[in-house]
């Protein structure tokens, strides 16, 4: 049986890609990913904006899964900004220990809780310029909160997003703010939040940093970097992660659409098997 080799786009063949062609290819990639991940969502468990901003701060330099396994205990003890603002740091550190960098993260979440209480009446603000004033909150975290807690479009430039948009030659920028601007200019603003989910999901499941599963990639014909990873379909399938590889996703309490699509919840902290 002959294996199909994806056709490389003009952008990969040494032929300059026009701005119009780039926009068309970028938007087609997003459409294709939307079909692959119709249930894409933020992979942090949260029930309100406060929980989301805290969880996002905690997700730095660790996995969303580890955060999701840790925050139930945190929010059970400190359900509101007022509660966390007045918390004993040593007790918070003990809860956050599994997340790594727990002392710095404790300072950040207590600090942002105090700022919410003192400056915003205990409510998470819905504006970028206010969010970035909070301790531990940069543009990336702010856009996660704005897009997923307030429904305001934003691009989340995390490590997966940066890697993939450069592989796809959407931009050559390396600074997150410049990447955000360059990629944002390729899409309608209304697409930004879902685009972020699609790209990040693809980076976690298929287009990995060290060994992308090129042979199992649904957008291989549109990718200038095809061939950087494993191109054999059977070998590539073994590289797939999360639900694409038959494993649980990151969230303990994922959206219903994800469960209906065959996704499985992650195990709670301390679970075995």
mmCIF file of C-alpha atoms in Angstrom:
data_model
loop_
_atom_site.group_PDB
_atom_site.id
_atom_site.type_symbol
_atom_site.label_atom_id
_atom_site.label_comp_id
_atom_site.label_asym_id
_atom_site.label_seq_id
_atom_site.Cartn_x
_atom_site.Cartn_y
_atom_site.Cartn_z
ATOM 1 C CA UNK A 1 0.000 0.000 0.000
ATOM 2 C CA UNK A 2 1.469 3.347 -1.047
ATOM 3 C CA UNK A 3 1.684 6.027 1.620
ATOM 4 C CA UNK A 4 0.474 9.467 0.654
ATOM 5 C CA UNK A 5 2.969 12.262 1.007
ATOM 6 C CA UNK A 6 1.344 15.640 1.619
ATOM 7 C CA UNK A 7 1.985 18.233 -1.048
ATOM 8 C CA UNK A 8 4.020 21.156 0.224
ATOM 9 C CA UNK A 9 2.578 24.627 -0.313
ATOM 10 C CA UNK A 10 4.257 27.219 -2.500
ATOM 11 C CA UNK A 11 5.571 28.942 0.637
ATOM 12 C CA UNK A 12 7.807 25.932 1.270
ATOM 13 C CA UNK A 13 9.120 25.575 -2.265
ATOM 14 C CA UNK A 14 11.254 28.708 -2.344
ATOM 15 C CA UNK A 15 8.553 30.726 -4.040
ATOM 16 C CA UNK A 16 7.722 33.983 -2.242
ATOM 17 C CA UNK A 17 4.235 33.961 -0.720
ATOM 18 C CA UNK A 18 2.169 37.062 -1.337
ATOM 19 C CA UNK A 19 0.311 38.742 1.502
ATOM 20 C CA UNK A 20 -2.994 37.634 -0.021
ATOM 21 C CA UNK A 21 -1.809 34.032 -0.280
ATOM 22 C CA UNK A 22 -0.574 34.097 3.314
ATOM 23 C CA UNK A 23 -3.916 35.375 4.598
ATOM 24 C CA UNK A 24 -5.774 32.707 2.626
ATOM 25 C CA UNK A 25 -3.485 29.911 3.836
ATOM 26 C CA UNK A 26 -3.622 31.088 7.466
ATOM 27 C CA UNK A 27 -7.411 31.279 7.452
ATOM 28 C CA UNK A 28 -7.685 27.889 5.785
ATOM 29 C CA UNK A 29 -5.454 26.370 8.473
ATOM 30 C CA UNK A 30 -7.733 27.838 11.131
ATOM 31 C CA UNK A 31 -10.828 26.456 9.367
ATOM 32 C CA UNK A 32 -9.247 23.008 9.119
ATOM 33 C CA UNK A 33 -8.277 23.064 12.800
ATOM 34 C CA UNK A 34 -11.799 24.171 13.735
ATOM 35 C CA UNK A 35 -13.077 20.961 12.124
ATOM 36 C CA UNK A 36 -10.484 18.845 13.934
ATOM 37 C CA UNK A 37 -11.082 20.520 17.312
ATOM 38 C CA UNK A 38 -14.705 21.729 17.236
ATOM 39 C CA UNK A 39 -14.795 21.383 21.025
ATOM 40 C CA UNK A 40 -11.575 23.360 21.681
ATOM 41 C CA UNK A 41 -11.775 25.275 24.938
ATOM 42 C CA UNK A 42 -9.519 26.751 27.623
ATOM 43 C CA UNK A 43 -7.899 23.800 29.358
ATOM 44 C CA UNK A 44 -8.013 25.310 32.817
ATOM 45 C CA UNK A 45 -10.963 24.465 35.053
ATOM 46 C CA UNK A 46 -12.800 27.580 36.242
ATOM 47 C CA UNK A 47 -16.275 28.672 37.298
ATOM 48 C CA UNK A 48 -15.821 32.442 37.336
ATOM 49 C CA UNK A 49 -13.330 35.145 36.245
ATOM 50 C CA UNK A 50 -11.515 35.082 39.601
ATOM 51 C CA UNK A 51 -10.822 31.356 39.347
ATOM 52 C CA UNK A 52 -9.645 31.753 35.757
ATOM 53 C CA UNK A 53 -7.188 34.583 36.454
ATOM 54 C CA UNK A 54 -5.719 32.719 39.432
ATOM 55 C CA UNK A 55 -5.469 29.434 37.503
ATOM 56 C CA UNK A 56 -3.816 31.162 34.551
ATOM 57 C CA UNK A 57 -1.199 32.764 36.799
ATOM 58 C CA UNK A 58 -0.533 29.361 38.372
ATOM 59 C CA UNK A 59 -0.117 27.703 34.950
ATOM 60 C CA UNK A 60 3.234 29.400 34.295
ATOM 61 C CA UNK A 61 5.999 26.804 33.890
ATOM 62 C CA UNK A 62 3.739 23.856 34.650
ATOM 63 C CA UNK A 63 0.909 21.982 32.941
ATOM 64 C CA UNK A 64 -2.745 22.967 32.949
ATOM 65 C CA UNK A 65 -3.440 19.466 34.243
ATOM 66 C CA UNK A 66 -1.304 20.047 37.333
ATOM 67 C CA UNK A 67 -3.072 23.352 37.947
ATOM 68 C CA UNK A 68 -6.483 21.719 37.549
ATOM 69 C CA UNK A 69 -5.502 19.047 40.066
ATOM 70 C CA UNK A 70 -4.378 21.715 42.544
ATOM 71 C CA UNK A 71 -6.967 24.509 42.340
ATOM 72 C CA UNK A 72 -9.946 22.559 43.767
ATOM 73 C CA UNK A 73 -8.230 22.554 47.156
ATOM 74 C CA UNK A 74 -7.251 26.202 46.816
ATOM 75 C CA UNK A 75 -10.717 27.450 45.879
ATOM 76 C CA UNK A 76 -12.440 25.251 48.452
ATOM 77 C CA UNK A 77 -10.466 27.045 51.177
ATOM 78 C CA UNK A 78 -10.315 30.497 49.548
ATOM 79 C CA UNK A 79 -13.352 30.902 47.270
ATOM 80 C CA UNK A 80 -13.217 34.709 46.904
ATOM 81 C CA UNK A 81 -10.560 37.404 46.393
ATOM 82 C CA UNK A 82 -11.269 38.596 49.937
ATOM 83 C CA UNK A 83 -10.509 35.125 51.310
ATOM 84 C CA UNK A 84 -7.266 34.721 49.376
ATOM 85 C CA UNK A 85 -6.151 38.296 50.071
ATOM 86 C CA UNK A 86 -6.181 37.618 53.811
ATOM 87 C CA UNK A 87 -4.756 34.092 53.601
ATOM 88 C CA UNK A 88 -1.737 32.830 55.518
ATOM 89 C CA UNK A 89 0.996 32.604 52.840
ATOM 90 C CA UNK A 90 2.477 29.427 54.349
ATOM 91 C CA UNK A 91 -0.866 27.650 54.065
ATOM 92 C CA UNK A 92 -1.284 28.763 50.446
ATOM 93 C CA UNK A 93 2.267 27.659 49.651
ATOM 94 C CA UNK A 94 1.501 24.182 50.912
ATOM 95 C CA UNK A 95 -1.538 23.914 48.634
ATOM 96 C CA UNK A 96 0.361 25.268 45.623
ATOM 97 C CA UNK A 97 3.497 23.187 46.136
ATOM 98 C CA UNK A 98 2.594 20.706 43.320
ATOM 99 C CA UNK A 99 2.507 23.592 40.803
ATOM 100 C CA UNK A 100 6.190 24.424 41.224
ATOM 101 C CA UNK A 101 7.619 27.873 42.015
ATOM 102 C CA UNK A 102 5.000 27.824 44.760
ATOM 103 C CA UNK A 103 6.470 30.667 46.816
ATOM 104 C CA UNK A 104 6.491 33.116 43.892
ATOM 105 C CA UNK A 105 3.046 31.949 42.776
ATOM 106 C CA UNK A 106 1.706 32.359 46.295
ATOM 107 C CA UNK A 107 2.947 35.957 46.348
ATOM 108 C CA UNK A 108 1.313 36.576 42.958
ATOM 109 C CA UNK A 109 -2.130 35.135 43.728
ATOM 110 C CA UNK A 110 -2.316 36.769 47.162
ATOM 111 C CA UNK A 111 -1.075 40.028 45.651
ATOM 112 C CA UNK A 112 -3.563 39.998 42.791
ATOM 113 C CA UNK A 113 -6.356 39.142 45.233
ATOM 114 C CA UNK A 114 -5.422 42.132 47.383
ATOM 115 C CA UNK A 115 -5.358 44.346 44.282
ATOM 116 C CA UNK A 116 -8.799 43.083 43.251
ATOM 117 C CA UNK A 117 -10.196 43.892 46.695
ATOM 118 C CA UNK A 118 -8.484 47.278 47.084
ATOM 119 C CA UNK A 119 -8.765 48.585 43.521
ATOM 120 C CA UNK A 120 -11.736 46.807 41.931
ATOM 121 C CA UNK A 121 -14.151 46.014 44.737
ATOM 122 C CA UNK A 122 -13.312 42.310 44.693
ATOM 123 C CA UNK A 123 -14.313 41.934 41.034
ATOM 124 C CA UNK A 124 -12.039 40.927 38.142
ATOM 125 C CA UNK A 125 -11.955 43.856 35.703
ATOM 126 C CA UNK A 126 -12.963 43.278 32.093
ATOM 127 C CA UNK A 127 -10.428 45.650 30.513
ATOM 128 C CA UNK A 128 -6.914 44.841 29.326
ATOM 129 C CA UNK A 129 -5.377 47.974 30.836
ATOM 130 C CA UNK A 130 -6.779 47.065 34.271
ATOM 131 C CA UNK A 131 -5.917 43.388 34.170
ATOM 132 C CA UNK A 132 -2.238 43.925 33.380
ATOM 133 C CA UNK A 133 -1.913 46.059 36.532
ATOM 134 C CA UNK A 134 -2.554 42.979 38.672
ATOM 135 C CA UNK A 135 0.502 41.171 40.125
ATOM 136 C CA UNK A 136 1.542 38.246 37.929
ATOM 137 C CA UNK A 137 -0.815 39.202 35.097
ATOM 138 C CA UNK A 138 0.705 40.020 31.698
ATOM 139 C CA UNK A 139 -0.912 40.380 28.282
ATOM 140 C CA UNK A 140 -1.089 36.610 27.720
ATOM 141 C CA UNK A 141 -2.964 36.005 30.976
ATOM 142 C CA UNK A 142 -5.144 39.049 30.387
ATOM 143 C CA UNK A 143 -6.243 37.807 26.957
ATOM 144 C CA UNK A 144 -7.046 34.364 28.365
ATOM 145 C CA UNK A 145 -9.331 36.026 30.911
ATOM 146 C CA UNK A 146 -10.874 38.519 28.477
ATOM 147 C CA UNK A 147 -11.560 35.904 25.810
ATOM 148 C CA UNK A 148 -12.864 33.123 28.023
ATOM 149 C CA UNK A 149 -14.473 34.874 30.992
ATOM 150 C CA UNK A 150 -15.770 38.018 29.277
ATOM 151 C CA UNK A 151 -16.150 36.961 25.631
ATOM 152 C CA UNK A 152 -13.834 39.722 24.408
ATOM 153 C CA UNK A 153 -11.567 38.688 21.520
ATOM 154 C CA UNK A 154 -7.882 38.253 22.214
ATOM 155 C CA UNK A 155 -4.882 36.248 21.032
ATOM 156 C CA UNK A 156 -3.088 34.112 23.613
ATOM 157 C CA UNK A 157 0.570 33.920 22.639
ATOM 158 C CA UNK A 158 1.889 31.026 24.726
ATOM 159 C CA UNK A 159 4.859 28.806 23.835
ATOM 160 C CA UNK A 160 2.733 26.527 21.616
ATOM 161 C CA UNK A 161 1.254 29.457 19.735
ATOM 162 C CA UNK A 162 4.672 31.019 19.169
ATOM 163 C CA UNK A 163 6.152 27.749 17.887
ATOM 164 C CA UNK A 164 3.349 26.931 15.474
ATOM 165 C CA UNK A 165 2.810 30.319 13.862
ATOM 166 C CA UNK A 166 6.534 30.494 13.138
ATOM 167 C CA UNK A 167 6.539 26.960 11.723
ATOM 168 C CA UNK A 168 3.638 27.930 9.510
ATOM 169 C CA UNK A 169 5.483 31.119 8.468
ATOM 170 C CA UNK A 170 2.665 33.372 9.512
ATOM 171 C CA UNK A 171 5.343 35.596 11.024
ATOM 172 C CA UNK A 172 9.075 35.640 11.712
ATOM 173 C CA UNK A 173 8.674 37.749 14.847
ATOM 174 C CA UNK A 174 9.964 36.362 18.151
ATOM 175 C CA UNK A 175 8.605 38.958 20.583
ATOM 176 C CA UNK A 176 5.179 37.863 21.895
ATOM 177 C CA UNK A 177 3.622 41.315 21.471
ATOM 178 C CA UNK A 178 4.841 41.526 17.863
ATOM 179 C CA UNK A 179 3.614 37.982 17.171
ATOM 180 C CA UNK A 180 0.223 38.950 18.576
ATOM 181 C CA UNK A 181 0.035 41.966 16.260
ATOM 182 C CA UNK A 182 1.287 40.124 13.172
ATOM 183 C CA UNK A 183 -1.062 37.167 13.543
ATOM 184 C CA UNK A 184 -3.990 39.348 14.589
ATOM 185 C CA UNK A 185 -3.670 41.229 11.317
ATOM 186 C CA UNK A 186 -4.304 38.006 9.365
ATOM 187 C CA UNK A 187 -7.726 37.341 10.922
ATOM 188 C CA UNK A 188 -10.939 39.133 11.800
ATOM 189 C CA UNK A 189 -10.924 40.157 15.449
ATOM 190 C CA UNK A 190 -13.932 37.928 16.092
ATOM 191 C CA UNK A 191 -11.757 34.867 15.289
ATOM 192 C CA UNK A 192 -8.952 35.626 17.731
ATOM 193 C CA UNK A 193 -10.062 33.688 20.821
ATOM 194 C CA UNK A 194 -11.064 30.510 18.977
ATOM 195 C CA UNK A 195 -7.941 30.757 16.821
ATOM 196 C CA UNK A 196 -5.854 30.738 19.995
ATOM 197 C CA UNK A 197 -7.597 27.579 21.205
ATOM 198 C CA UNK A 198 -7.181 25.813 17.847
ATOM 199 C CA UNK A 199 -3.465 26.598 17.585
ATOM 200 C CA UNK A 200 -2.674 25.731 21.207
ATOM 201 C CA UNK A 201 -4.635 22.485 21.036
ATOM 202 C CA UNK A 202 -2.815 21.485 17.869
ATOM 203 C CA UNK A 203 0.540 22.290 19.452
ATOM 204 C CA UNK A 204 -0.216 20.134 22.471
ATOM 205 C CA UNK A 205 -1.674 17.187 20.612
ATOM 206 C CA UNK A 206 0.122 16.895 17.291
ATOM 207 C CA UNK A 207 2.649 19.629 16.440
ATOM 208 C CA UNK A 208 5.011 19.056 19.339
ATOM 209 C CA UNK A 209 8.189 21.020 19.968
ATOM 210 C CA UNK A 210 10.724 18.223 19.666
ATOM 211 C CA UNK A 211 9.058 15.688 17.427
ATOM 212 C CA UNK A 212 5.922 16.869 15.620
ATOM 213 C CA UNK A 213 3.649 14.100 14.338
ATOM 214 C CA UNK A 214 3.739 15.289 10.720
ATOM 215 C CA UNK A 215 2.395 12.008 9.353
ATOM 216 C CA UNK A 216 -0.775 12.352 11.438
ATOM 217 C CA UNK A 217 -1.276 16.075 10.871
ATOM 218 C CA UNK A 218 -4.543 17.161 9.213
ATOM 219 C CA UNK A 219 -3.005 20.379 7.899
ATOM 220 C CA UNK A 220 0.227 18.874 6.544
ATOM 221 C CA UNK A 221 -0.485 20.029 2.951
ATOM 222 C CA UNK A 222 -0.641 23.618 4.212
ATOM 223 C CA UNK A 223 2.481 23.474 6.375
ATOM 224 C CA UNK A 224 5.862 24.780 5.148
ATOM 225 C CA UNK A 225 7.566 22.825 7.960
ATOM 226 C CA UNK A 226 6.180 19.418 6.954
ATOM 227 C CA UNK A 227 8.935 16.853 7.368
ATOM 228 C CA UNK A 228 10.528 18.362 10.490
ATOM 229 C CA UNK A 229 8.889 15.549 12.427
ATOM 230 C CA UNK A 230 7.856 11.922 11.889
ATOM 231 C CA UNK A 231 6.193 11.546 8.471
ATOM 232 C CA UNK A 232 5.342 7.838 8.633
ATOM 233 C CA UNK A 233 1.607 7.732 9.497
ATOM 234 C CA UNK A 234 1.814 4.727 11.806
ATOM 235 C CA UNK A 235 4.844 6.015 13.698
ATOM 236 C CA UNK A 236 3.308 9.492 13.861
ATOM 237 C CA UNK A 237 0.124 8.130 15.467
ATOM 238 C CA UNK A 238 2.206 6.888 18.382
ATOM 239 C CA UNK A 239 3.322 10.456 19.073
ATOM 240 C CA UNK A 240 -0.198 11.842 19.521
ATOM 241 C CA UNK A 241 -1.143 13.152 22.963
ATOM 242 C CA UNK A 242 -4.318 13.697 24.971
ATOM 243 C CA UNK A 243 -7.588 12.543 23.420
ATOM 244 C CA UNK A 244 -6.002 12.254 19.939
ATOM 245 C CA UNK A 245 -3.765 9.554 21.377
ATOM 246 C CA UNK A 246 -6.485 7.993 23.503
ATOM 247 C CA UNK A 247 -5.459 9.705 26.737
ATOM 248 C CA UNK A 248 -7.461 12.000 29.063
ATOM 249 C CA UNK A 249 -7.445 15.718 28.407
ATOM 250 C CA UNK A 250 -6.243 18.390 30.828
ATOM 251 C CA UNK A 251 -9.475 19.316 32.614
ATOM 252 C CA UNK A 252 -11.115 17.522 35.508
ATOM 253 C CA UNK A 253 -14.428 19.199 34.609
ATOM 254 C CA UNK A 254 -14.388 19.718 30.820
ATOM 255 C CA UNK A 255 -17.266 21.227 28.816
ATOM 256 C CA UNK A 256 -20.089 18.905 27.782
ATOM 257 C CA UNK A 257 -19.244 19.286 24.079
ATOM 258 C CA UNK A 258 -15.789 17.826 24.734
ATOM 259 C CA UNK A 259 -17.251 14.834 26.568
ATOM 260 C CA UNK A 260 -19.802 14.274 23.815
ATOM 261 C CA UNK A 261 -16.967 14.234 21.276
ATOM 262 C CA UNK A 262 -15.303 11.374 23.149
ATOM 263 C CA UNK A 263 -12.963 13.365 25.370
ATOM 264 C CA UNK A 264 -12.212 12.050 28.854
ATOM 265 C CA UNK A 265 -11.677 14.095 32.020
ATOM 266 C CA UNK A 266 -8.251 14.146 33.648
ATOM 267 C CA UNK A 267 -7.772 12.312 36.950
ATOM 268 C CA UNK A 268 -7.803 14.276 40.224
ATOM 269 C CA UNK A 269 -4.582 14.870 42.131
ATOM 270 C CA UNK A 270 -3.407 11.689 43.798
ATOM 271 C CA UNK A 271 -5.448 9.353 41.576
ATOM 272 C CA UNK A 272 -3.766 6.197 40.332
ATOM 273 C CA UNK A 273 -4.307 4.034 37.308
#
